[in-house]
Amino acid sequence: MDKKFIPFADFKPMHDEIRPELNMAYHRVLDNSSFIQGEECQQFEQEFAAYCQTKYCVGVASGLDAIYLILKALGISTGDEVLVPSNTFIATALAVSYTGAQPVFVEPEIETYNIDVNRIEENISPKTKAIIAVHLQGRPANMDAIHKIAKKYKLYLIEDAAQAHGASYKGKKAGSLSDAAAFSFYPGKNLGALGDGGAVTTGDKGLADKIRILGNYGSDYKYHHIYQGANSRLDEMQAAFLRVKLRYLNKWNQERKKIAKRYLQEIKNPLIHLPLPDSEEYSHVYHVFVIRCKWRDELEAYLKKNGVYTVKHYPIPIHLQSAYANLQLTNGSLPIAEEISNTVLSLPMYYGISKDNIDTVIRLVNGFHINQCS
């Protein structure tokens, strides 16, 4: 048995390299004694908007809040429907539900895991108001085709870019490809805070202003409330840390691409289905590296036994979660999402993983065989 322990993710190599800068950022905020809606957040918003090739950025408390506040600002409410991929993290659907609208699930492409553009129109009804395109796992969705449909039916188009910091589609960055985009800065993201955080990017000043007000108790200035808003703001400490980490994001993403390239070139096992490679048109940032295997659970156990830790994203699809029992979607109703949930496994993928550890993962995956599935 291989005695080496290889985690699914490890933040230490990343943070060790920039620890002095993170410490400086911490002390800068502490010394300024400004912790909410201060200079650090304002500067980060400008820097992240520029990075995403868009005009405006609004810091919020989480990626879920980012989607919710976009929908709320666009006027999505009770009686409306919003199209979302059937294969995504539950936050995408929850944000829709929080507005009073209903999520309508559209099956993904099995090879890209993103929303299947050929299935969108059949799910549009007179109640449909928006499409949320999720750039799942760090690979952009087919935005030109989705734009065309959104324009045809006069629908809002929103990016869920929570896993796609730095990804690009035909040379344009995720976050600049829609009416508005939602980002999460959960610590495990390619650009992660040291706690929760999120942001909205958009080219629409009016929309950005409204989202900012909605996230500040509906207040445009102190004790003046024009909407029934929420408390959702990116705090100064997290903004300061994110400003440091943003400067290294391209470097970290390039490292992820190199790791993915090795996996793609060197994993050669007929039982393993590999993801599509990075390309100039779809610049993938590999938030996670996802393989498929009919014997996924056995593969997971085999790798764990040999010291390699993996994650199943997401083992129960949204429509089969108890939280969405009200939709009355039974097993078999969304077969592609269900197949993905039953077969995908994410391999270790993080900045700083050693060459030896990558070698070990590849060797073990290649050594998995059918006899281990009995």
Short mmCIF file of C-alpha atoms in Angstrom, two decimals:
data_model
loop_
_atom_site.label_atom_id
_atom_site.label_comp_id
_atom_site.label_asym_id
_atom_site.label_seq_id
_atom_site.Cartn_x
_atom_site.Cartn_y
_atom_site.Cartn_z
CA MET A 1 0.00 0.00 0.00
CA ASP A 2 1.23 3.51 -0.81
CA LYS A 3 1.73 5.21 2.56
CA LYS A 4 1.78 8.74 1.15
CA PHE A 5 -1.13 11.00 2.08
CA ILE A 6 -2.24 13.26 -0.78
CA PRO A 7 -5.05 15.69 0.12
CA PHE A 8 -7.72 16.74 -2.33
CA ALA A 9 -6.71 20.37 -1.73
CA ASP A 10 -4.08 22.14 0.34
CA PHE A 11 -3.91 25.92 0.79
CA LYS A 12 -0.60 25.92 2.63
CA PRO A 13 1.78 26.06 -0.38
CA MET A 14 -0.14 29.03 -1.78
CA HIS A 15 -0.38 30.93 1.47
CA ASP A 16 3.18 30.24 2.56
CA GLU A 17 4.48 32.02 -0.54
CA ILE A 18 2.48 35.18 0.15
CA ARG A 19 2.32 35.08 3.96
CA PRO A 20 4.25 38.38 4.43
CA GLU A 21 1.83 40.18 2.09
CA LEU A 22 -1.20 38.68 3.83
CA ASN A 23 0.20 39.76 7.18
CA MET A 24 0.73 43.29 5.86
CA ALA A 25 -2.85 43.37 4.58
CA TYR A 26 -4.16 42.20 7.95
CA HIS A 27 -2.24 44.85 9.87
CA ARG A 28 -3.23 47.55 7.38
CA VAL A 29 -6.93 46.90 8.00
CA LEU A 30 -6.43 46.56 11.74
CA ASP A 31 -4.51 49.83 11.92
CA ASN A 32 -7.08 51.68 9.82
CA SER A 33 -9.93 50.46 12.05
CA SER A 34 -12.30 50.47 9.09
CA PHE A 35 -13.93 47.09 8.68
CA ILE A 36 -17.01 47.55 6.49
CA GLN A 37 -17.37 49.54 3.23
CA GLY A 38 -13.91 51.05 3.36
CA GLU A 39 -10.96 51.66 1.07
CA GLU A 40 -9.89 48.02 0.76
CA CYS A 41 -13.24 46.93 -0.65
CA GLN A 42 -13.40 49.90 -2.99
CA GLN A 43 -9.92 49.17 -4.32
CA PHE A 44 -10.62 45.47 -4.72
CA GLU A 45 -13.83 46.18 -6.60
CA GLN A 46 -11.93 48.35 -9.08
CA GLU A 47 -9.12 45.84 -9.46
CA PHE A 48 -11.41 42.84 -9.89
CA ALA A 49 -13.63 44.66 -12.39
CA ALA A 50 -10.52 45.48 -14.44
CA TYR A 51 -9.33 41.87 -14.18
CA CYS A 52 -12.71 40.62 -15.43
CA GLN A 53 -12.68 43.14 -18.29
CA THR A 54 -15.86 44.82 -17.13
CA LYS A 55 -16.79 48.21 -15.70
CA TYR A 56 -18.28 47.56 -12.28
CA CYS A 57 -17.86 45.22 -9.36
CA VAL A 58 -19.85 45.08 -6.13
CA GLY A 59 -18.47 43.10 -3.20
CA VAL A 60 -21.03 40.98 -1.35
CA ALA A 61 -21.01 38.40 1.44
CA SER A 62 -21.07 35.18 -0.62
CA GLY A 63 -21.52 33.69 -4.06
CA LEU A 64 -25.10 32.72 -3.19
CA ASP A 65 -25.86 36.33 -2.26
CA ALA A 66 -24.28 37.49 -5.51
CA ILE A 67 -26.73 35.46 -7.61
CA TYR A 68 -29.68 36.37 -5.40
CA LEU A 69 -28.93 40.11 -5.50
CA ILE A 70 -28.58 40.06 -9.29
CA LEU A 71 -31.96 38.37 -9.65
CA LYS A 72 -33.54 40.72 -7.12
CA ALA A 73 -32.12 43.78 -8.86
CA LEU A 74 -33.46 42.54 -12.19
CA GLY A 75 -36.95 42.29 -10.72
CA ILE A 76 -37.21 38.49 -10.69
CA SER A 77 -39.95 37.55 -8.22
CA THR A 78 -42.86 35.26 -7.39
CA GLY A 79 -44.45 33.68 -10.44
CA ASP A 80 -41.32 33.95 -12.58
CA GLU A 81 -39.14 31.11 -13.82
CA VAL A 82 -35.38 31.05 -14.23
CA LEU A 83 -33.53 28.42 -16.24
CA VAL A 84 -30.59 26.80 -14.44
CA PRO A 85 -28.45 23.76 -15.29
CA SER A 86 -29.60 20.55 -13.64
CA ASN A 87 -25.96 19.79 -12.81
CA THR A 88 -24.66 22.53 -10.51
CA PHE A 89 -24.18 23.36 -6.86
CA ILE A 90 -27.47 23.96 -5.06
CA ALA A 91 -26.67 27.67 -4.50
CA THR A 92 -27.60 28.41 -8.12
CA ALA A 93 -31.13 27.15 -7.54
CA LEU A 94 -31.43 28.50 -4.00
CA ALA A 95 -30.83 32.04 -5.20
CA VAL A 96 -33.76 31.70 -7.58
CA SER A 97 -35.97 30.26 -4.86
CA TYR A 98 -35.13 33.10 -2.46
CA THR A 99 -36.66 35.60 -4.90
CA GLY A 100 -39.92 33.63 -4.94
CA ALA A 101 -39.30 32.47 -8.51
CA GLN A 102 -39.00 28.83 -9.56
CA PRO A 103 -35.83 27.23 -10.91
CA VAL A 104 -36.40 25.24 -14.09
CA PHE A 105 -33.68 22.66 -14.67
CA VAL A 106 -32.05 22.25 -18.07
CA GLU A 107 -29.89 19.19 -18.65
CA PRO A 108 -26.15 19.63 -19.30
CA GLU A 109 -23.89 18.34 -22.03
CA ILE A 110 -22.32 15.16 -20.71
CA GLU A 111 -18.86 16.08 -22.05
CA THR A 112 -18.64 19.69 -20.80
CA TYR A 113 -20.95 19.43 -17.75
CA ASN A 114 -22.35 22.84 -18.72
CA ILE A 115 -25.90 23.69 -19.79
CA ASP A 116 -26.86 22.10 -23.12
CA VAL A 117 -27.80 24.97 -25.42
CA ASN A 118 -29.88 22.58 -27.54
CA ARG A 119 -32.19 21.94 -24.59
CA ILE A 120 -32.76 25.52 -23.48
CA GLU A 121 -35.60 26.57 -25.78
CA GLU A 122 -37.78 23.57 -24.95
CA ASN A 123 -37.76 24.72 -21.31
CA ILE A 124 -38.75 28.34 -21.98
CA SER A 125 -42.29 29.34 -21.05
CA PRO A 126 -44.16 32.64 -20.83
CA LYS A 127 -42.99 32.80 -17.20
CA THR A 128 -39.30 32.54 -18.04
CA LYS A 129 -37.38 35.71 -17.22
CA ALA A 130 -33.71 34.71 -17.15
CA ILE A 131 -31.07 32.08 -17.89
CA ILE A 132 -28.24 31.37 -15.48
CA ALA A 133 -25.21 29.99 -17.31
CA VAL A 134 -22.87 28.22 -14.90
CA HIS A 135 -19.19 27.98 -15.88
CA LEU A 136 -18.92 24.69 -14.04
CA GLN A 137 -15.53 23.42 -12.84
CA GLY A 138 -13.84 26.45 -14.43
CA ARG A 139 -14.88 25.79 -18.05
CA PRO A 140 -16.96 28.56 -19.68
CA ALA A 141 -20.39 27.74 -21.03
CA ASN A 142 -21.23 28.19 -24.72
CA MET A 143 -22.02 31.87 -24.30
CA ASP A 144 -22.58 32.88 -27.93
CA ALA A 145 -25.34 30.32 -28.36
CA ILE A 146 -26.89 31.22 -25.00
CA HIS A 147 -26.77 34.92 -25.83
CA LYS A 148 -28.59 34.24 -29.07
CA ILE A 149 -31.40 32.44 -27.26
CA ALA A 150 -31.62 35.08 -24.53
CA LYS A 151 -31.89 37.83 -27.12
CA LYS A 152 -34.53 35.93 -29.12
CA TYR A 153 -36.78 35.52 -26.08
CA LYS A 154 -35.82 38.81 -24.37
CA LEU A 155 -34.42 37.07 -21.31
CA TYR A 156 -31.79 38.25 -18.87
CA LEU A 157 -28.53 36.32 -19.02
CA ILE A 158 -26.57 35.78 -15.80
CA GLU A 159 -23.24 34.05 -15.28
CA ASP A 160 -22.64 31.89 -12.25
CA ALA A 161 -18.87 32.27 -12.36
CA ALA A 162 -18.27 30.98 -8.83
CA GLN A 163 -15.77 28.41 -10.14
CA ALA A 164 -14.36 30.38 -13.05
CA HIS A 165 -12.07 33.15 -11.79
CA GLY A 166 -9.79 33.91 -14.73
CA ALA A 167 -11.51 31.63 -17.23
CA SER A 168 -12.25 33.09 -20.64
CA TYR A 169 -14.48 32.45 -23.63
CA LYS A 170 -13.14 33.50 -27.03
CA GLY A 171 -10.71 35.84 -25.31
CA LYS A 172 -13.28 37.48 -23.03
CA LYS A 173 -13.08 36.90 -19.30
CA ALA A 174 -15.77 35.19 -17.27
CA GLY A 175 -17.63 37.99 -15.53
CA SER A 176 -17.92 40.09 -18.70
CA LEU A 177 -20.12 37.78 -20.78
CA SER A 178 -23.63 38.60 -19.56
CA ASP A 179 -25.91 41.17 -17.97
CA ALA A 180 -24.23 40.39 -14.66
CA ALA A 181 -22.00 37.70 -13.17
CA ALA A 182 -21.78 36.19 -9.70
CA PHE A 183 -18.50 35.14 -8.09
CA SER A 184 -17.78 33.27 -4.89
CA PHE A 185 -14.60 33.77 -2.88
CA TYR A 186 -15.11 30.71 -0.70
CA PRO A 187 -11.58 29.66 0.39
CA GLY A 188 -11.42 26.69 -1.98
CA LYS A 189 -12.02 28.76 -5.11
CA ASN A 190 -9.23 29.66 -7.53
CA LEU A 191 -9.44 33.14 -5.98
CA GLY A 192 -10.43 32.41 -2.42
CA ALA A 193 -10.76 34.62 0.63
CA LEU A 194 -9.81 33.51 4.13
CA GLY A 195 -13.50 33.23 4.92
CA ASP A 196 -16.71 33.81 2.98
CA GLY A 197 -17.09 36.47 0.33
CA GLY A 198 -18.50 37.14 -3.11
CA ALA A 199 -18.90 39.73 -5.83
CA VAL A 200 -21.06 40.80 -8.74
CA THR A 201 -19.52 42.11 -11.97
CA THR A 202 -21.48 43.96 -14.63
CA GLY A 203 -21.17 46.59 -17.32
CA ASP A 204 -24.43 48.24 -16.24
CA LYS A 205 -23.93 51.08 -13.75
CA GLY A 206 -27.61 51.24 -12.82
CA LEU A 207 -27.67 47.53 -12.06
CA ALA A 208 -24.45 47.75 -10.04
CA ASP A 209 -25.80 50.66 -8.01
CA LYS A 210 -29.05 48.83 -7.28
CA ILE A 211 -27.21 45.66 -6.21
CA ARG A 212 -25.01 47.71 -3.88
CA ILE A 213 -28.08 49.31 -2.29
CA LEU A 214 -29.91 45.98 -1.98
CA GLY A 215 -26.90 44.48 -0.23
CA ASN A 216 -26.75 47.38 2.23
CA TYR A 217 -30.20 46.98 3.82
CA GLY A 218 -31.76 48.69 0.78
CA SER A 219 -30.08 51.92 1.83
CA ASP A 220 -28.61 54.45 -0.59
CA TYR A 221 -27.35 56.58 2.28
CA LYS A 222 -27.35 56.18 6.04
CA TYR A 223 -30.80 55.51 7.53
CA HIS A 224 -32.50 56.08 4.15
CA HIS A 225 -33.95 52.83 2.76
CA ILE A 226 -35.51 52.66 -0.69
CA TYR A 227 -35.75 48.83 -0.92
CA GLN A 228 -36.34 45.96 1.47
CA GLY A 229 -32.72 44.93 1.23
CA ALA A 230 -30.33 42.48 2.83
CA ASN A 231 -27.07 42.62 4.76
CA SER A 232 -24.54 41.37 2.22
CA ARG A 233 -21.22 43.20 2.05
CA LEU A 234 -17.64 42.11 1.46
CA ASP A 235 -15.77 43.07 4.61
CA GLU A 236 -12.49 44.99 4.59
CA MET A 237 -10.32 42.15 5.88
CA GLN A 238 -11.41 39.74 3.17
CA ALA A 239 -11.13 42.45 0.53
CA ALA A 240 -7.55 43.17 1.63
CA PHE A 241 -6.62 39.48 1.45
CA LEU A 242 -8.27 39.18 -1.97
CA ARG A 243 -6.32 42.17 -3.28
CA VAL A 244 -3.11 40.34 -2.44
CA LYS A 245 -4.26 37.04 -3.92
CA LEU A 246 -5.65 38.61 -7.11
CA ARG A 247 -2.09 39.55 -8.11
CA TYR A 248 -1.17 35.85 -8.15
CA LEU A 249 -4.33 34.43 -9.72
CA ASN A 250 -2.92 34.09 -13.24
CA LYS A 251 0.15 32.29 -11.90
CA TRP A 252 -1.97 29.90 -9.87
CA ASN A 253 -4.32 29.24 -12.79
CA GLN A 254 -1.39 28.45 -15.07
CA GLU A 255 -0.18 25.90 -12.53
CA ARG A 256 -3.64 24.29 -12.51
CA LYS A 257 -3.52 24.07 -16.31
CA LYS A 258 -0.15 22.32 -16.14
CA ILE A 259 -1.44 19.79 -13.61
CA ALA A 260 -4.52 19.17 -15.77
CA LYS A 261 -2.35 18.71 -18.85
CA ARG A 262 -0.38 15.97 -17.10
CA TYR A 263 -3.56 14.22 -15.99
CA LEU A 264 -5.01 14.45 -19.49
CA GLN A 265 -1.88 13.17 -21.21
CA GLU A 266 -0.80 10.51 -18.73
CA ILE A 267 -3.99 8.96 -17.36
CA LYS A 268 -4.59 6.05 -19.70
CA ASN A 269 -7.19 3.73 -18.26
CA PRO A 270 -10.18 2.56 -20.33
CA LEU A 271 -12.35 2.65 -17.20
CA ILE A 272 -11.73 6.39 -16.79
CA HIS A 273 -13.41 9.11 -18.85
CA LEU A 274 -11.36 12.32 -18.90
CA PRO A 275 -12.71 15.88 -19.23
CA LEU A 276 -12.27 17.95 -22.37
CA PRO A 277 -8.92 19.77 -22.54
CA ASP A 278 -8.34 23.48 -22.23
CA SER A 279 -8.53 25.39 -25.52
CA GLU A 280 -8.12 28.89 -26.87
CA GLU A 281 -11.89 29.22 -27.31
CA TYR A 282 -12.78 27.72 -23.92
CA SER A 283 -9.98 28.69 -21.55
CA HIS A 284 -10.51 26.32 -18.62
CA VAL A 285 -9.04 27.18 -15.19
CA TYR A 286 -9.68 23.75 -13.62
CA HIS A 287 -11.25 24.74 -10.35
CA VAL A 288 -11.57 20.97 -10.10
CA PHE A 289 -10.36 18.15 -12.35
CA VAL A 290 -13.29 15.80 -12.82
CA ILE A 291 -13.15 12.30 -14.22
CA ARG A 292 -16.03 9.86 -14.76
CA CYS A 293 -16.06 6.18 -13.95
CA LYS A 294 -18.89 3.64 -13.92
CA TRP A 295 -17.31 2.23 -10.75
CA ARG A 296 -16.83 5.63 -9.14
CA ASP A 297 -17.39 4.57 -5.53
CA GLU A 298 -14.97 1.68 -5.86
CA LEU A 299 -12.40 3.99 -7.45
CA GLU A 300 -12.85 6.47 -4.61
CA ALA A 301 -12.33 3.73 -2.00
CA TYR A 302 -9.28 2.36 -3.83
CA LEU A 303 -7.63 5.77 -4.03
CA LYS A 304 -8.39 6.54 -0.39
CA LYS A 305 -6.96 3.19 0.68
CA ASN A 306 -3.78 4.22 -1.09
CA GLY A 307 -3.66 7.67 0.50
CA VAL A 308 -5.23 9.78 -2.26
CA TYR A 309 -8.23 11.86 -1.21
CA THR A 310 -10.89 12.84 -3.74
CA VAL A 311 -14.29 14.55 -3.72
CA LYS A 312 -17.62 13.68 -5.36
CA HIS A 313 -19.22 16.79 -6.92
CA TYR A 314 -22.27 16.49 -6.41
CA PRO A 315 -23.44 13.02 -5.34
CA ILE A 316 -27.13 13.96 -5.09
CA PRO A 317 -28.46 16.19 -7.89
CA ILE A 318 -30.52 19.19 -6.86
CA HIS A 319 -33.85 17.83 -8.11
CA LEU A 320 -33.50 14.76 -5.86
CA GLN A 321 -32.61 16.75 -2.74
CA SER A 322 -35.28 16.95 -0.03
CA ALA A 323 -35.02 20.74 -0.26
CA TYR A 324 -36.63 20.57 -3.72
CA ALA A 325 -39.15 17.79 -3.11
CA ASN A 326 -41.84 20.38 -3.88
CA LEU A 327 -40.88 20.24 -7.55
CA GLN A 328 -41.95 16.57 -7.62
CA LEU A 329 -39.08 15.52 -9.88
CA THR A 330 -38.42 11.83 -9.38
CA ASN A 331 -35.42 9.62 -10.03
CA GLY A 332 -34.97 9.35 -13.79
CA SER A 333 -36.54 12.70 -14.61
CA LEU A 334 -33.18 14.35 -15.35
CA PRO A 335 -31.04 11.39 -16.41
CA ILE A 336 -27.93 13.26 -17.52
CA ALA A 337 -27.58 15.14 -14.24
CA GLU A 338 -28.18 11.85 -12.43
CA GLU A 339 -25.54 10.02 -14.46
CA ILE A 340 -23.03 12.76 -13.72
CA SER A 341 -23.84 12.68 -10.01
CA ASN A 342 -23.37 8.89 -9.97
CA THR A 343 -20.08 8.74 -11.88
CA VAL A 344 -17.91 11.84 -11.36
CA LEU A 345 -14.88 12.04 -9.08
CA SER A 346 -12.58 15.03 -8.60
CA LEU A 347 -8.85 14.31 -8.35
CA PRO A 348 -6.39 16.35 -6.26
CA MET A 349 -5.94 19.76 -7.87
CA TYR A 350 -4.24 22.68 -6.14
CA TYR A 351 -1.35 25.09 -6.49
CA GLY A 352 1.80 23.61 -5.01
CA ILE A 353 1.02 19.91 -5.39
CA SER A 354 4.36 18.18 -5.88
CA LYS A 355 5.48 16.35 -9.01
CA ASP A 356 5.82 13.17 -6.95
CA ASN A 357 2.24 13.48 -5.75
CA ILE A 358 0.96 14.00 -9.29
CA ASP A 359 2.99 10.95 -10.37
CA THR A 360 1.37 8.94 -7.58
CA VAL A 361 -2.17 10.00 -8.50
CA ILE A 362 -1.60 9.12 -12.15
CA ARG A 363 0.00 5.78 -11.31
CA LEU A 364 -2.83 4.79 -8.99
CA VAL A 365 -5.62 5.86 -11.37
CA ASN A 366 -3.95 3.91 -14.15
CA GLY A 367 -3.64 0.93 -11.82
CA PHE A 368 -7.36 0.78 -11.08
CA HIS A 369 -8.96 -2.25 -12.72
CA ILE A 370 -12.25 -4.10 -12.87
CA ASN A 371 -11.25 -6.80 -10.38
CA GLN A 372 -11.19 -4.15 -7.67
CA CYS A 373 -14.88 -3.50 -8.27
CA SER A 374 -16.13 -6.87 -7.02
#
